[in-house]
mmCIF file of C-alpha atoms in Angstrom:
data_model
loop_
_atom_site.group_PDB
_atom_site.id
_atom_site.type_symbol
_atom_site.label_atom_id
_atom_site.label_comp_id
_atom_site.label_asym_id
_atom_site.label_seq_id
_atom_site.Cartn_x
_atom_site.Cartn_y
_atom_site.Cartn_z
ATOM 1 C CA MET A 1 56.516 80.537 202.651
ATOM 2 C CA ALA A 2 58.428 80.389 206.008
ATOM 3 C CA THR A 3 57.474 82.760 208.844
ATOM 4 C CA ARG A 4 60.004 84.647 210.877
ATOM 5 C CA ARG A 5 60.440 83.673 214.471
ATOM 6 C CA GLY A 6 60.379 86.315 217.111
ATOM 7 C CA ALA A 7 58.523 88.810 215.338
ATOM 8 C CA SER A 8 58.526 92.244 216.816
ATOM 9 C CA SER A 9 56.138 92.596 219.756
ATOM 10 C CA SER A 10 55.923 96.445 219.580
ATOM 11 C CA LYS A 11 55.460 98.249 216.232
ATOM 12 C CA ALA A 12 56.247 101.419 218.036
ATOM 13 C CA SER A 13 60.016 100.390 218.461
ATOM 14 C CA SER A 14 60.339 99.869 214.497
ATOM 15 C CA PRO A 15 60.677 102.678 211.990
ATOM 16 C CA LYS A 16 57.210 103.289 210.347
ATOM 17 C CA ALA A 17 56.507 101.938 206.887
ATOM 18 C CA ALA A 18 57.329 104.723 204.354
ATOM 19 C CA SER A 19 56.858 104.981 200.714
ATOM 20 C CA PRO A 20 60.451 104.266 199.191
ATOM 21 C CA ARG A 21 60.094 107.276 196.918
ATOM 22 C CA GLY A 22 59.126 109.597 199.768
ATOM 23 C CA ALA A 23 61.690 108.678 202.428
ATOM 24 C CA SER A 24 65.318 109.606 202.939
ATOM 25 C CA PHE A 25 68.204 106.950 202.358
ATOM 26 C CA ASP A 26 68.680 106.531 206.071
ATOM 27 C CA ALA A 27 65.011 106.150 206.708
ATOM 28 C CA LYS A 28 64.627 103.550 203.881
ATOM 29 C CA LEU A 29 67.644 101.599 205.247
ATOM 30 C CA ALA A 30 66.439 101.744 208.815
ATOM 31 C CA ARG A 31 62.879 100.412 207.633
ATOM 32 C CA ILE A 32 64.598 97.583 205.463
ATOM 33 C CA ARG A 33 66.517 96.503 208.692
ATOM 34 C CA ALA A 34 63.520 96.664 210.821
ATOM 35 C CA LEU A 35 61.563 94.360 208.518
ATOM 36 C CA GLU A 36 63.835 91.520 209.569
ATOM 37 C CA GLY A 37 62.042 91.493 212.874
ATOM 38 C CA GLU A 38 58.552 91.304 211.235
ATOM 39 C CA PRO A 39 56.736 88.151 210.229
ATOM 40 C CA ALA A 40 57.681 87.061 206.693
ATOM 41 C CA VAL A 41 54.083 87.339 205.445
ATOM 42 C CA VAL A 42 53.939 91.060 206.595
ATOM 43 C CA ALA A 43 57.506 92.046 205.411
ATOM 44 C CA ALA A 44 57.090 90.518 201.922
ATOM 45 C CA ALA A 45 55.373 93.215 200.124
ATOM 46 C CA GLU A 46 57.553 95.883 201.410
ATOM 47 C CA LEU A 47 60.652 94.067 200.638
ATOM 48 C CA LYS A 48 59.541 93.458 197.086
ATOM 49 C CA ARG A 49 59.094 97.163 196.777
ATOM 50 C CA PHE A 50 62.566 97.839 198.308
ATOM 51 C CA LEU A 51 63.946 95.527 195.771
ATOM 52 C CA GLY A 52 63.093 98.067 193.078
ATOM 53 C CA GLU A 53 65.156 100.860 194.659
ATOM 54 C CA ALA A 54 67.719 102.815 192.603
ATOM 55 C CA SER A 55 70.425 102.392 195.148
ATOM 56 C CA GLY A 56 72.273 99.111 194.974
ATOM 57 C CA TYR A 57 73.253 99.392 198.665
ATOM 58 C CA LEU A 58 69.625 99.491 199.622
ATOM 59 C CA VAL A 59 68.578 96.733 197.391
ATOM 60 C CA GLY A 60 71.485 94.608 198.719
ATOM 61 C CA GLU A 61 70.225 95.147 202.227
ATOM 62 C CA ALA A 62 66.771 94.286 201.088
ATOM 63 C CA ALA A 63 67.995 91.105 199.419
ATOM 64 C CA ARG A 64 69.799 90.146 202.686
ATOM 65 C CA VAL A 65 66.490 90.558 204.658
ATOM 66 C CA VAL A 66 64.829 88.533 202.111
ATOM 67 C CA ALA A 67 67.217 85.611 202.641
ATOM 68 C CA ALA A 68 66.952 86.021 206.477
ATOM 69 C CA LEU A 69 63.324 85.642 206.174
ATOM 70 C CA GLU A 70 63.569 82.784 203.735
ATOM 71 C CA LEU A 71 61.239 84.535 201.383
ATOM 72 C CA SER A 72 62.048 82.187 198.471
ATOM 73 C CA ALA A 73 59.064 83.651 196.496
ATOM 74 C CA LEU A 74 61.017 86.735 196.006
ATOM 75 C CA SER A 75 64.273 85.037 194.619
ATOM 76 C CA GLY A 76 63.123 86.018 191.043
ATOM 77 C CA ASP A 77 62.905 89.835 192.237
ATOM 78 C CA VAL A 78 66.387 89.540 193.696
ATOM 79 C CA ALA A 79 67.700 87.924 190.383
ATOM 80 C CA ASP A 80 66.122 90.641 188.273
ATOM 81 C CA ALA A 81 67.794 93.234 190.518
ATOM 82 C CA VAL A 82 71.138 91.610 189.899
ATOM 83 C CA LEU A 83 70.596 91.925 186.159
ATOM 84 C CA ARG A 84 69.510 95.560 186.593
ATOM 85 C CA PHE A 85 72.470 96.747 188.401
ATOM 86 C CA VAL A 86 74.983 94.927 186.308
ATOM 87 C CA ALA A 87 73.546 96.770 183.306
ATOM 88 C CA ALA A 88 73.511 100.168 185.480
ATOM 89 C CA PRO A 89 76.294 102.806 185.744
ATOM 90 C CA ALA A 90 78.880 102.036 188.539
ATOM 91 C CA GLU A 91 77.485 104.998 190.642
ATOM 92 C CA ALA A 92 74.325 102.972 191.299
ATOM 93 C CA ASP A 93 76.319 100.447 193.224
ATOM 94 C CA LYS A 94 79.772 101.634 194.050
ATOM 95 C CA GLY A 95 82.111 98.846 195.080
ATOM 96 C CA CYS A 96 79.690 96.381 194.052
ATOM 97 C CA PHE A 97 78.561 95.956 197.751
ATOM 98 C CA GLY A 98 74.838 95.691 196.658
ATOM 99 C CA LYS A 99 75.277 93.110 193.810
ATOM 100 C CA ARG A 100 77.387 90.878 196.244
ATOM 101 C CA ALA A 101 74.661 91.035 198.780
ATOM 102 C CA MET A 102 72.127 89.993 196.158
ATOM 103 C CA VAL A 103 74.206 87.223 194.903
ATOM 104 C CA GLU A 104 74.636 85.996 198.621
ATOM 105 C CA ALA A 105 70.994 86.165 199.103
ATOM 106 C CA LEU A 106 70.246 84.094 196.123
ATOM 107 C CA MET A 107 72.846 81.447 197.167
ATOM 108 C CA ALA A 108 71.223 81.409 200.813
ATOM 109 C CA LEU A 109 67.752 80.901 199.192
ATOM 110 C CA ASP A 110 69.155 77.989 197.026
ATOM 111 C CA ALA A 111 67.831 80.004 194.010
ATOM 112 C CA SER A 112 68.312 78.718 190.508
ATOM 113 C CA ALA A 113 69.201 82.042 188.801
ATOM 114 C CA PRO A 114 71.744 81.037 186.107
ATOM 115 C CA GLU A 115 71.174 84.472 184.138
ATOM 116 C CA ALA A 116 71.951 86.588 187.198
ATOM 117 C CA TYR A 117 74.978 84.295 188.104
ATOM 118 C CA LEU A 118 76.227 84.484 184.399
ATOM 119 C CA ALA A 119 75.875 88.217 184.375
ATOM 120 C CA GLY A 120 77.819 88.703 187.494
ATOM 121 C CA LEU A 121 80.368 86.302 186.402
ATOM 122 C CA ARG A 122 81.111 88.460 183.381
ATOM 123 C CA HIS A 123 80.782 91.726 185.024
ATOM 124 C CA VAL A 124 83.759 94.358 185.223
ATOM 125 C CA GLN A 125 83.173 97.502 187.085
ATOM 126 C CA LYS A 126 85.829 100.083 186.676
ATOM 127 C CA GLU A 127 85.778 102.909 189.223
ATOM 128 C CA PRO A 128 87.956 106.080 189.720
ATOM 129 C CA ALA A 129 90.867 105.601 192.245
ATOM 130 C CA TYR A 130 94.201 107.084 192.925
ATOM 131 C CA GLY A 131 96.623 105.899 190.282
ATOM 132 C CA GLY A 132 93.871 104.930 187.831
ATOM 133 C CA PRO A 133 90.601 103.140 187.569
ATOM 134 C CA VAL A 134 90.168 99.823 189.521
ATOM 135 C CA ASP A 135 87.919 96.891 189.071
ATOM 136 C CA THR A 136 85.701 96.505 192.099
ATOM 137 C CA ALA A 137 83.831 93.339 190.790
ATOM 138 C CA PRO A 138 86.302 90.472 191.103
ATOM 139 C CA SER A 139 84.684 89.247 194.363
ATOM 140 C CA LEU A 140 81.358 89.292 192.595
ATOM 141 C CA ARG A 141 82.795 87.236 189.820
ATOM 142 C CA GLY A 142 84.222 84.726 192.271
ATOM 143 C CA MET A 143 80.929 84.543 194.135
ATOM 144 C CA CYS A 144 78.907 83.867 190.761
ATOM 145 C CA ALA A 145 81.481 81.164 189.883
ATOM 146 C CA HIS A 146 80.664 79.377 193.150
ATOM 147 C CA ALA A 147 77.001 80.030 192.725
ATOM 148 C CA LEU A 148 76.964 78.316 189.354
ATOM 149 C CA VAL A 149 78.595 75.299 190.651
ATOM 150 C CA GLU A 150 76.354 75.214 193.626
ATOM 151 C CA MET A 151 73.233 75.127 191.559
ATOM 152 C CA ASP A 152 74.627 72.377 189.256
ATOM 153 C CA PHE A 153 74.539 74.628 186.165
ATOM 154 C CA ARG A 154 75.302 72.326 183.212
ATOM 155 C CA TRP A 155 77.792 74.676 181.668
ATOM 156 C CA ALA A 156 79.474 75.881 184.832
ATOM 157 C CA ALA A 157 82.961 74.562 184.002
ATOM 158 C CA LEU A 158 83.020 76.058 180.520
ATOM 159 C CA GLU A 159 82.037 79.499 181.899
ATOM 160 C CA ILE A 160 84.359 79.469 184.811
ATOM 161 C CA ALA A 161 87.544 77.983 183.179
ATOM 162 C CA PRO A 162 88.413 81.259 181.352
ATOM 163 C CA MET A 163 88.405 83.084 184.691
ATOM 164 C CA LEU A 164 91.754 81.371 185.541
ATOM 165 C CA HIS A 165 93.133 84.080 183.344
ATOM 166 C CA ASP A 166 91.219 86.842 184.827
ATOM 167 C CA ALA A 167 92.975 90.132 185.362
ATOM 168 C CA GLU A 168 92.383 90.096 189.101
ATOM 169 C CA PRO A 169 94.047 87.549 191.418
ATOM 170 C CA VAL A 170 90.930 87.275 193.623
ATOM 171 C CA ALA A 171 88.892 86.164 190.581
ATOM 172 C CA ARG A 172 91.518 83.682 189.501
ATOM 173 C CA VAL A 173 91.679 82.055 192.970
ATOM 174 C CA ALA A 174 87.853 81.938 193.043
ATOM 175 C CA ALA A 175 87.806 80.152 189.511
ATOM 176 C CA ALA A 176 90.387 77.561 190.708
ATOM 177 C CA GLU A 177 88.418 76.935 193.938
ATOM 178 C CA ALA A 178 85.058 76.866 192.055
ATOM 179 C CA LEU A 179 86.463 74.446 189.377
ATOM 180 C CA ALA A 180 87.640 72.121 192.296
ATOM 181 C CA ARG A 181 84.330 72.267 193.895
ATOM 182 C CA THR A 182 82.677 70.896 190.696
ATOM 183 C CA GLY A 183 84.084 67.369 191.709
ATOM 184 C CA GLU A 184 84.440 66.739 188.012
ATOM 185 C CA VAL A 185 87.911 65.206 187.338
ATOM 186 C CA LEU A 186 88.108 66.682 183.850
ATOM 187 C CA CYS A 187 88.177 70.148 185.533
ATOM 188 C CA ALA A 188 91.677 69.211 186.673
ATOM 189 C CA ALA A 189 92.820 69.610 183.051
ATOM 190 C CA ALA A 190 92.130 73.401 183.265
ATOM 191 C CA LEU A 191 94.003 73.806 186.520
ATOM 192 C CA HIS A 192 96.881 71.741 185.230
ATOM 193 C CA VAL A 193 97.181 73.988 182.201
ATOM 194 C CA LYS A 194 97.016 77.003 184.551
ATOM 195 C CA VAL A 195 99.909 75.631 186.686
ATOM 196 C CA LEU A 196 101.880 74.998 183.577
ATOM 197 C CA SER A 197 101.363 78.490 182.359
ATOM 198 C CA GLY A 198 102.180 79.952 185.729
ATOM 199 C CA ASP A 199 100.805 82.909 187.734
ATOM 200 C CA ALA A 200 102.588 85.933 189.373
ATOM 201 C CA GLU A 201 100.447 85.492 192.423
ATOM 202 C CA PRO A 202 101.370 82.411 194.665
ATOM 203 C CA GLU A 203 97.837 82.270 196.086
ATOM 204 C CA VAL A 204 96.465 81.415 192.472
ATOM 205 C CA LEU A 205 98.893 78.605 191.960
ATOM 206 C CA GLY A 206 98.198 77.356 195.720
ATOM 207 C CA ALA A 207 94.397 77.241 194.784
ATOM 208 C CA CYS A 208 95.208 75.175 191.672
ATOM 209 C CA TYR A 209 97.325 72.915 193.709
ATOM 210 C CA LYS A 210 94.564 72.370 196.214
ATOM 211 C CA GLY A 211 92.088 71.895 193.395
ATOM 212 C CA LEU A 212 94.279 69.273 191.466
ATOM 213 C CA LEU A 213 94.735 67.189 194.724
ATOM 214 C CA ALA A 214 90.970 67.460 195.634
ATOM 215 C CA LEU A 215 90.102 66.273 192.028
ATOM 216 C CA ASP A 216 92.609 63.504 191.517
ATOM 217 C CA ALA A 217 94.982 63.328 194.354
ATOM 218 C CA ARG A 218 97.131 60.487 193.391
ATOM 219 C CA ARG A 219 97.593 61.613 189.831
ATOM 220 C CA TYR A 220 98.711 65.096 190.958
ATOM 221 C CA VAL A 221 100.817 64.461 193.874
ATOM 222 C CA PRO A 222 103.942 64.256 191.764
ATOM 223 C CA LEU A 223 103.194 67.529 190.164
ATOM 224 C CA VAL A 224 102.675 69.357 193.485
ATOM 225 C CA ALA A 225 105.754 67.614 194.882
ATOM 226 C CA GLU A 226 107.833 69.009 192.118
ATOM 227 C CA ALA A 227 106.382 72.456 192.834
ATOM 228 C CA LEU A 228 107.502 72.152 196.339
ATOM 229 C CA ARG A 229 110.947 71.039 195.441
ATOM 230 C CA GLN A 230 111.082 74.271 193.400
ATOM 231 C CA GLY A 231 110.466 76.253 196.637
ATOM 232 C CA GLU A 232 106.690 76.917 196.284
ATOM 233 C CA GLU A 233 105.511 77.062 199.894
ATOM 234 C CA LEU A 234 101.791 76.961 199.196
ATOM 235 C CA ALA A 235 102.598 73.489 197.544
ATOM 236 C CA ALA A 236 103.157 72.314 201.100
ATOM 237 C CA ILE A 237 99.950 73.667 202.414
ATOM 238 C CA ALA A 238 98.001 71.918 199.527
ATOM 239 C CA LEU A 239 99.722 68.660 200.287
ATOM 240 C CA GLY A 240 98.929 68.963 204.056
ATOM 241 C CA GLU A 241 95.262 69.771 203.416
ATOM 242 C CA SER A 242 94.969 66.816 201.155
ATOM 243 C CA ARG A 243 95.257 64.504 204.147
ATOM 244 C CA LEU A 244 97.045 61.859 201.819
ATOM 245 C CA PRO A 245 99.274 59.479 203.541
ATOM 246 C CA GLU A 246 101.964 59.653 200.828
ATOM 247 C CA ALA A 247 102.171 63.511 201.348
ATOM 248 C CA LEU A 248 104.154 63.022 204.344
ATOM 249 C CA GLY A 249 107.114 61.534 202.656
ATOM 250 C CA VAL A 250 107.138 64.538 200.251
ATOM 251 C CA LEU A 251 107.030 67.051 203.040
ATOM 252 C CA GLU A 252 109.693 65.188 204.846
ATOM 253 C CA GLU A 253 111.922 65.433 201.796
ATOM 254 C CA ALA A 254 111.279 69.115 201.641
ATOM 255 C CA VAL A 255 112.269 69.534 205.375
ATOM 256 C CA ALA A 256 115.508 67.778 204.669
ATOM 257 C CA GLY A 257 116.122 69.855 201.690
ATOM 258 C CA ALA A 258 115.639 73.073 203.634
ATOM 259 C CA ALA A 259 118.003 71.882 206.313
ATOM 260 C CA THR A 260 120.770 71.575 203.798
ATOM 261 C CA GLY A 261 120.395 74.962 202.464
ATOM 262 C CA LYS A 262 117.817 74.623 199.727
ATOM 263 C CA GLY A 263 115.359 76.765 201.600
ATOM 264 C CA THR A 264 114.991 78.319 204.980
ATOM 265 C CA GLY A 265 112.854 80.671 207.126
ATOM 266 C CA ARG A 266 109.246 81.236 205.923
ATOM 267 C CA PHE A 267 109.557 78.177 203.443
ATOM 268 C CA LEU A 268 110.556 75.834 206.283
ATOM 269 C CA GLU A 269 107.710 77.113 208.371
ATOM 270 C CA GLY A 270 105.330 76.528 205.454
ATOM 271 C CA VAL A 271 106.475 72.946 204.997
ATOM 272 C CA MET A 272 106.119 72.211 208.729
ATOM 273 C CA LEU A 273 102.716 73.649 208.841
ATOM 274 C CA GLY A 274 101.875 71.332 205.745
ATOM 275 C CA VAL A 275 102.804 68.534 207.936
ATOM 276 C CA ALA A 276 100.675 69.733 210.880
ATOM 277 C CA LEU A 277 97.696 69.962 208.329
ATOM 278 C CA LEU A 278 97.872 66.181 207.777
ATOM 279 C CA ARG A 279 96.546 65.724 211.236
ATOM 280 C CA SER A 280 98.046 62.376 211.226
ATOM 281 C CA ASP A 281 99.804 60.644 214.156
ATOM 282 C CA GLU A 282 102.727 60.011 211.841
ATOM 283 C CA GLY A 283 102.992 63.546 210.892
ATOM 284 C CA ASN A 284 102.654 64.699 214.506
ATOM 285 C CA ALA A 285 105.358 62.378 215.644
ATOM 286 C CA PHE A 286 107.690 63.671 212.855
ATOM 287 C CA LEU A 287 107.258 67.310 214.190
ATOM 288 C CA VAL A 288 108.017 66.319 217.653
ATOM 289 C CA ARG A 289 111.217 64.459 216.440
ATOM 290 C CA CYS A 290 112.169 67.778 214.554
ATOM 291 C CA VAL A 291 111.802 69.665 217.896
ATOM 292 C CA ALA A 292 113.905 66.957 219.781
ATOM 293 C CA GLU A 293 116.605 66.479 217.084
ATOM 294 C CA GLY A 294 116.562 69.156 214.385
ATOM 295 C CA SER A 295 118.616 72.226 214.131
ATOM 296 C CA GLU A 296 117.184 75.207 216.112
ATOM 297 C CA ALA A 297 115.633 76.730 212.998
ATOM 298 C CA LYS A 298 113.903 73.260 212.147
ATOM 299 C CA ALA A 299 112.742 72.832 215.731
ATOM 300 C CA ALA A 300 111.375 76.341 215.938
ATOM 301 C CA ALA A 301 109.537 75.892 212.736
ATOM 302 C CA ALA A 302 108.195 72.609 214.013
ATOM 303 C CA LEU A 303 107.031 74.244 217.207
ATOM 304 C CA GLY A 304 105.188 76.868 215.222
ATOM 305 C CA ALA A 305 103.358 74.253 213.315
ATOM 306 C CA LEU A 306 102.371 72.170 216.472
ATOM 307 C CA ALA A 307 100.507 75.313 217.602
ATOM 308 C CA LEU A 308 97.756 73.991 215.256
ATOM 309 C CA HIS A 309 97.351 71.257 217.726
ATOM 310 C CA ARG A 310 97.747 73.425 220.876
ATOM 311 C CA HIS A 311 94.717 71.814 222.349
ATOM 312 C CA ASP A 312 96.073 68.358 222.323
ATOM 313 C CA GLY A 313 97.572 68.154 225.734
ATOM 314 C CA ARG A 314 99.419 64.760 225.044
ATOM 315 C CA LEU A 315 101.166 66.206 221.903
ATOM 316 C CA VAL A 316 102.024 69.641 223.546
ATOM 317 C CA GLY A 317 103.499 67.490 226.509
ATOM 318 C CA HIS A 318 105.808 65.678 224.235
ATOM 319 C CA ALA A 319 107.000 68.959 222.539
ATOM 320 C CA ARG A 320 107.689 70.542 226.042
ATOM 321 C CA GLU A 321 109.664 67.421 227.082
ATOM 322 C CA ALA A 322 111.722 67.662 223.741
ATOM 323 C CA VAL A 323 112.486 71.344 224.399
ATOM 324 C CA ALA A 324 113.329 70.741 228.037
ATOM 325 C CA GLN A 325 115.878 68.013 227.090
ATOM 326 C CA ARG A 326 117.511 70.389 224.654
ATOM 327 C CA GLY A 327 118.152 73.229 227.209
ATOM 328 C CA SER A 328 117.854 75.992 224.428
ATOM 329 C CA ALA A 329 116.747 79.283 225.771
ATOM 330 C CA LYS A 330 115.752 80.249 222.146
ATOM 331 C CA LEU A 331 113.381 77.126 221.897
ATOM 332 C CA ARG A 332 111.933 77.735 225.418
ATOM 333 C CA GLY A 333 110.876 81.195 224.146
ATOM 334 C CA VAL A 334 109.382 79.896 220.976
ATOM 335 C CA LEU A 335 107.593 77.255 222.959
ATOM 336 C CA GLU A 336 106.002 79.728 225.291
ATOM 337 C CA GLU A 337 105.133 82.119 222.325
ATOM 338 C CA LYS A 338 103.432 79.188 220.225
ATOM 339 C CA LEU A 339 102.114 76.831 222.743
ATOM 340 C CA GLY A 340 101.908 78.883 225.994
ATOM 341 C CA ALA A 341 103.523 78.604 229.421
ATOM 342 C CA ALA A 342 103.538 75.280 231.250
#
């Protein structure tokens, strides 16, 4: 059991220990937070009691302190608390703040808690809101998907794949990211099917593209390239983050298409950012050429992308030279805005 460094040197400065049943909410919260400054061996017993509180927020704070003190011996109590609050009415943990903190604590402790994670993965919590009830649990579901992958749960992919069709975009994005995180190439099949079925939220498809390229880059470059040709900006970001050499040619083609009217504005900026994300000498040289030789719109988009490398003095110097040679007041303004004054 780990001990906490820098234990409190003066007990008078910390709230006094109080019975969880006899103290107010604020007093309990203050005591839980004060326990973070106590030696782990001293705090453990009190934290165990606080993990039995009726308030999800208090239990979540207690779980956070358990993780901070590295009290792995209490991971079972934290997991039990997750199960308890998943089964409780929404009023016990409004907004799922407590349950998310509990799952974060379990992950920080490297806990093997599949029952808790599976319960969180399946949890839907409808709460009253203007315009009708809203689900406050999608982030919790996403966290639990990642937790199952992190603990190498045998059936993680089978449990997570249906979340690609979750009602909430946040959960769908998390499902795509978690499937990619498995490193199992067969998970690409689920992401591929999701891409083919489509999604109203670009961020979901963007996460699928990133996952496909992470799991089997060369197989799925053509699919992501076709999405880019159809004007999907986040396909450019996925290609850039893949760092694949062959992605540059696809992005250059998209820039050429944008310059001839197939796409402008935000799309062009997204494609240029994809080039910058490659973080390659060839990609950076292409951006500088766009500044020097492209239309003003293309040059401005390239300057915006080069802002990603604003700390590379040599590269920024090349961009400044290109702008100076063009003599464009508009580009000088973009240069100062994106890369700073000389």
